[in-house]
CSV table of C-alpha atoms in Angstrom, one decimal:
chain,number,residue,atom,x,y,z
A,944,MET,CA,95.6,220.7,259.7
A,945,LEU,CA,95.7,217.0,259.1
A,946,LEU,CA,98.7,215.5,257.3
A,947,HIS,CA,97.9,212.7,254.8
A,948,VAL,CA,100.4,209.9,254.9
A,949,GLU,CA,100.3,207.4,252.1
A,950,LYS,CA,100.2,203.8,253.2
A,951,SER,CA,101.8,200.8,251.5
A,952,SER,CA,100.1,197.5,251.0
A,953,THR,CA,101.3,196.4,254.4
A,954,GLY,CA,99.7,199.4,256.2
A,955,ARG,CA,103.0,201.2,257.0
A,956,SER,CA,103.7,204.6,255.5
A,957,THR,CA,105.1,204.4,252.0
A,958,ARG,CA,108.2,206.2,253.2
A,959,GLU,CA,108.8,203.7,256.0
A,960,ALA,CA,108.1,200.7,253.7
A,961,LEU,CA,110.7,202.0,251.2
A,962,LEU,CA,113.3,202.6,253.9
A,963,ASP,CA,112.8,199.1,255.4
A,964,ALA,CA,112.9,197.5,252.0
A,965,GLY,CA,116.1,199.4,251.2
A,966,VAL,CA,117.8,198.2,254.3
A,967,GLU,CA,116.7,194.6,253.6
A,968,LEU,CA,117.9,194.7,250.0
A,969,ILE,CA,121.1,196.5,250.6
A,970,GLY,CA,121.9,194.3,253.6
A,971,ALA,CA,121.0,191.0,251.9
A,972,ARG,CA,122.2,191.7,248.3
A,973,GLY,CA,124.4,194.7,248.4
A,974,ALA,CA,124.0,198.3,247.2
A,975,ARG,CA,124.4,197.4,243.5
A,976,GLN,CA,121.4,195.1,243.6
A,977,ALA,CA,119.2,197.6,245.4
A,978,SER,CA,118.0,199.7,242.4
A,979,THR,CA,115.2,202.1,242.8
A,980,ARG,CA,112.8,199.7,241.0
A,981,ALA,CA,113.9,196.7,243.1
A,982,VAL,CA,113.3,198.7,246.4
A,983,GLU,CA,109.9,199.9,245.2
A,984,ASP,CA,108.9,196.3,244.2
A,985,ALA,CA,110.1,194.9,247.5
A,986,ALA,CA,108.2,197.6,249.4
A,987,GLY,CA,105.0,196.8,247.4
A,988,VAL,CA,104.6,200.5,246.3
A,989,PRO,CA,104.2,202.1,242.9
A,990,HIS,CA,107.2,202.9,240.7
A,991,GLY,CA,108.2,206.5,241.2
A,992,SER,CA,107.6,206.4,244.9
A,993,ILE,CA,111.3,206.9,245.8
A,994,ARG,CA,111.4,210.0,243.5
A,995,HIS,CA,108.2,211.2,245.1
A,996,HIS,CA,109.2,210.7,248.7
A,997,PHE,CA,112.9,211.3,248.6
A,998,GLY,CA,113.6,213.3,245.4
A,999,GLY,CA,115.5,210.4,243.8
A,1000,GLN,CA,118.2,207.8,244.6
A,1001,ALA,CA,120.6,210.3,246.4
A,1002,GLY,CA,117.9,211.5,248.7
A,1003,PHE,CA,116.8,207.9,249.4
A,1004,LEU,CA,120.3,206.8,250.3
A,1005,ALA,CA,120.7,209.8,252.6
A,1006,ALA,CA,117.4,209.0,254.4
A,1007,LEU,CA,118.5,205.4,254.5
A,1008,VAL,CA,121.7,206.3,256.4
A,1009,GLU,CA,119.6,208.2,259.0
A,1010,HIS,CA,117.1,205.3,259.2
A,1011,VAL,CA,119.8,202.7,259.8
A,1012,PHE,CA,121.4,204.8,262.6
A,1013,ALA,CA,118.0,205.4,264.2
A,1014,LEU,CA,117.4,201.7,264.4
A,1015,ASP,CA,120.9,200.9,265.6
A,1016,VAL,CA,120.7,203.0,268.8
A,1017,PRO,CA,121.1,200.8,271.8
A,1018,ALA,CA,117.8,200.3,273.7
A,1019,PRO,CA,117.5,201.7,277.2
A,1020,GLY,CA,119.5,199.4,279.5
A,1021,GLU,CA,121.0,197.5,276.6
A,1022,SER,CA,124.7,196.7,277.3
A,1023,PRO,CA,127.3,197.0,274.6
A,1024,ARG,CA,127.6,193.2,274.5
A,1025,GLU,CA,123.8,192.9,274.0
A,1026,ALA,CA,123.9,195.6,271.3
A,1027,ILE,CA,126.7,193.8,269.4
A,1028,ARG,CA,124.8,190.4,269.7
A,1029,ARG,CA,121.7,192.1,268.3
A,1030,TRP,CA,123.7,193.8,265.5
A,1031,LEU,CA,125.2,190.4,264.5
A,1032,GLY,CA,122.1,188.3,265.3
A,1033,PRO,CA,118.5,189.5,264.6
A,1034,ASP,CA,119.7,192.8,263.1
A,1035,ARG,CA,122.5,191.3,261.0
A,1036,THR,CA,121.0,192.4,257.6
A,1037,ARG,CA,120.7,195.9,258.9
A,1038,THR,CA,124.3,195.8,260.1
A,1039,GLN,CA,125.4,194.6,256.7
A,1040,ALA,CA,123.4,197.4,255.1
A,1041,ARG,CA,125.2,199.9,257.4
A,1042,TYR,CA,128.6,198.7,256.1
A,1043,GLU,CA,127.4,198.9,252.5
A,1044,LEU,CA,126.3,202.4,253.1
A,1045,LEU,CA,129.6,203.2,254.8
A,1046,LEU,CA,131.5,202.2,251.7
A,1047,LEU,CA,129.2,204.3,249.5
A,1048,ALA,CA,129.8,207.2,251.8
A,1049,THR,CA,133.5,207.1,251.2
A,1050,ARG,CA,132.8,208.3,247.7
A,1051,ASP,CA,129.8,210.6,248.2
A,1052,PRO,CA,130.3,213.8,250.3
A,1053,GLU,CA,126.6,214.1,251.3
A,1054,LEU,CA,126.4,210.5,252.5
A,1055,ARG,CA,129.8,210.9,254.2
A,1056,ALA,CA,128.5,213.9,256.2
A,1057,ARG,CA,125.4,211.9,257.2
A,1058,MET,CA,127.4,208.8,258.1
A,1059,VAL,CA,129.9,210.9,260.2
A,1060,ALA,CA,126.9,212.6,262.0
A,1061,GLY,CA,125.4,209.2,262.8
A,1062,ARG,CA,128.7,207.9,264.2
A,1063,ASP,CA,129.2,211.2,266.1
A,1064,ARG,CA,125.9,210.6,267.9
A,1065,PHE,CA,127.4,207.4,269.3
A,1066,VAL,CA,130.5,209.3,270.2
A,1067,ALA,CA,128.4,211.9,272.0
A,1068,ARG,CA,126.7,209.3,274.1
A,1069,LEU,CA,130.2,208.1,275.3
A,1070,VAL,CA,131.3,211.7,275.9
A,1071,ASP,CA,128.2,212.2,278.0
A,1072,SER,CA,129.2,209.2,280.1
A,1073,GLY,CA,132.5,210.9,280.9
A,1074,LEU,CA,134.9,209.6,278.1
A,1075,PRO,CA,137.1,212.2,276.4
A,1076,GLU,CA,136.1,212.8,272.8
A,1077,THR,CA,139.2,211.4,271.3
A,1078,GLU,CA,138.9,208.2,273.3
A,1079,ALA,CA,135.2,208.0,272.5
A,1080,ARG,CA,136.0,208.2,268.7
A,1081,GLN,CA,138.6,205.5,269.2
A,1082,LEU,CA,136.2,203.3,271.1
A,1083,VAL,CA,133.5,203.6,268.4
A,1084,ALA,CA,136.1,202.8,265.7
A,1085,ALA,CA,137.3,199.7,267.8
A,1086,VAL,CA,133.7,198.4,268.3
A,1087,ASP,CA,133.1,199.0,264.6
A,1088,GLY,CA,136.1,196.9,263.8
A,1089,LEU,CA,135.0,194.2,266.2
A,1090,VAL,CA,131.6,194.0,264.5
A,1091,LEU,CA,133.1,194.1,261.0
A,1092,ASP,CA,135.4,191.2,261.9
A,1093,ALA,CA,132.5,189.2,263.1
A,1094,LEU,CA,130.6,189.8,259.9
A,1095,LEU,CA,133.6,188.8,257.8
A,1096,ARG,CA,134.1,185.6,259.8
A,1097,ASP,CA,130.3,184.9,259.9
A,1098,LYS,CA,130.1,185.0,263.7
A,1099,ASP,CA,127.1,185.9,265.7
A,1100,GLY,CA,128.9,187.9,268.4
A,1101,THR,CA,128.3,185.4,271.2
A,1102,GLY,CA,131.9,184.2,271.6
A,1103,ASP,CA,134.5,185.7,273.9
A,1104,ALA,CA,136.4,187.0,270.9
A,1105,TYR,CA,133.5,189.4,270.3
A,1106,ASP,CA,132.9,190.5,273.9
A,1107,PRO,CA,133.5,194.2,273.9
A,1108,ALA,CA,134.4,194.2,277.6
A,1109,ARG,CA,138.1,194.3,276.9
A,1110,LEU,CA,137.6,197.3,274.6
A,1111,PHE,CA,135.7,199.1,277.3
A,1112,ASP,CA,138.3,198.1,279.9
A,1113,ALA,CA,140.9,199.8,277.7
A,1114,PHE,CA,138.8,203.0,278.0
A,1115,PRO,CA,138.1,202.9,281.8
A,1116,ARG,CA,135.9,206.0,281.8
A,1117,ALA,CA,133.5,204.6,279.3
């Protein structure tokens, strides 16, 4: 059985185009400015596409959290320093979207569960490398704080102040 996937005007699936447009709008303008209609317009898809593909705004935001975390996973061989530079450089808008979604998740139980699950995947990678779970959670939170501080100070992550080596040195089994 063949699955028919709708394509946007750019040739990507409509679902993918909506998710990418959502990340861009939320990261660049904030969650309040990323209405369903604005996301559909930015994706170049018909109005009603979010409802069709995600069941509405809540389903779209839940999928957006998953999308952001899937794109944030460090590439094979990418060091923590390189990942932070990517998050604060070419992927900065997506990083800003992640923090916008994080704030929304503090008030929405479903988004909170998805956000925690995404963060726990990073924790699990550290646990797999030999770090105890409590320390892994602390390290993820510390790196998160480092990235947030760089965003607030409008830094690109290239200076020594944003080198995560000291954080990793504090957790020697990481």
